[in-house]
Amino acid sequence: MKRKLVLGALMLFMALGVFAQQDKSKRASPPDSIHVTTTSGLTISINYSRPYLKGRKLGEEVAPIGKVWRTGANEATTVELNKDVTIEGKALKAGKYSLHSIPGEQTSTIIFNKVWKKSGLDYDEKEDVLRVDVPTEQNSQSVEQFTISVSKDGRIELAWGNYKMGFTVK
């Protein structure tokens, strides 16, 4: 009887462990989302995971300078737009895209890729729809956890460590 009870408790413990693995909020880089309707009526929805620096060196150990970065963690970061827009003066059709970037010391590249339902590590340059170069700026305060923000005027900012980059969606 004791053996059955111990075996049953062990199986319950394992089942709870599997359930906890499926709860994305318990991940080391938890998911987040932003949904903003701008003053012009454009709806911007962003879904991403928020990694922490945890003592790692930005630009070297994470988000390496000059290399395509998944711009978040876990699954691909997605951006969904309900209208055709321009980003830094370049046209982008309404739709859902994965967001990647190439961090740079002075200038970074923001990439919109048409394949959005994928791991953040899956990237094929042939599927890029739009690339825009934006200035890499210094943050006044270090940001430990990667953060994306969207303002009512359509300004999207990505901040992590001592750096930030942003672009405007019109």
mmCIF file of N, CA and C in Angstrom, residues 19 39 69 72 97 125 130 135 139 158 166:
data_model
loop_
_atom_site.group_PDB
_atom_site.id
_atom_site.type_symbol
_atom_site.label_atom_id
_atom_site.label_comp_id
_atom_site.label_asym_id
_atom_site.label_seq_id
_atom_site.Cartn_x
_atom_site.Cartn_y
_atom_site.Cartn_z
ATOM 1 N N PHE A 19 3.444 20.375 -16.199
ATOM 2 C CA PHE A 19 2.515 21.508 -16.294
ATOM 3 C C PHE A 19 3.252 22.832 -16.109
ATOM 4 N N THR A 39 -2.878 57.539 -32.066
ATOM 5 C CA THR A 39 -3.808 58.661 -32.262
ATOM 6 C C THR A 39 -4.353 58.693 -33.685
ATOM 7 N N TRP A 69 19.908 39.218 -34.533
ATOM 8 C CA TRP A 69 19.425 38.832 -33.208
ATOM 9 C C TRP A 69 17.914 38.654 -33.272
ATOM 10 N N GLY A 72 14.588 39.468 -28.649
ATOM 11 C CA GLY A 72 13.803 38.920 -27.553
ATOM 12 C C GLY A 72 14.356 37.558 -27.188
ATOM 13 N N TYR A 97 4.326 40.136 -38.682
ATOM 14 C CA TYR A 97 5.717 39.900 -39.052
ATOM 15 C C TYR A 97 6.518 39.476 -37.833
ATOM 16 N N GLU A 125 16.985 35.250 -44.306
ATOM 17 C CA GLU A 125 17.050 36.597 -44.876
ATOM 18 C C GLU A 125 16.177 36.736 -46.124
ATOM 19 N N LEU A 130 11.144 44.040 -44.956
ATOM 20 C CA LEU A 130 11.620 45.408 -44.784
ATOM 21 C C LEU A 130 12.795 45.431 -43.811
ATOM 22 N N PRO A 135 19.357 54.830 -35.435
ATOM 23 C CA PRO A 135 20.486 55.121 -34.540
ATOM 24 C C PRO A 135 20.444 54.239 -33.287
ATOM 25 N N ASN A 139 21.181 54.653 -23.155
ATOM 26 C CA ASN A 139 20.156 54.830 -22.120
ATOM 27 C C ASN A 139 20.751 55.617 -20.969
ATOM 28 N N LEU A 158 13.067 49.881 -28.281
ATOM 29 C CA LEU A 158 13.617 48.650 -27.744
ATOM 30 C C LEU A 158 14.766 49.052 -26.827
ATOM 31 N N GLY A 166 15.055 52.881 -31.664
ATOM 32 C CA GLY A 166 13.642 53.082 -31.884
ATOM 33 C C GLY A 166 13.348 53.462 -33.316
#
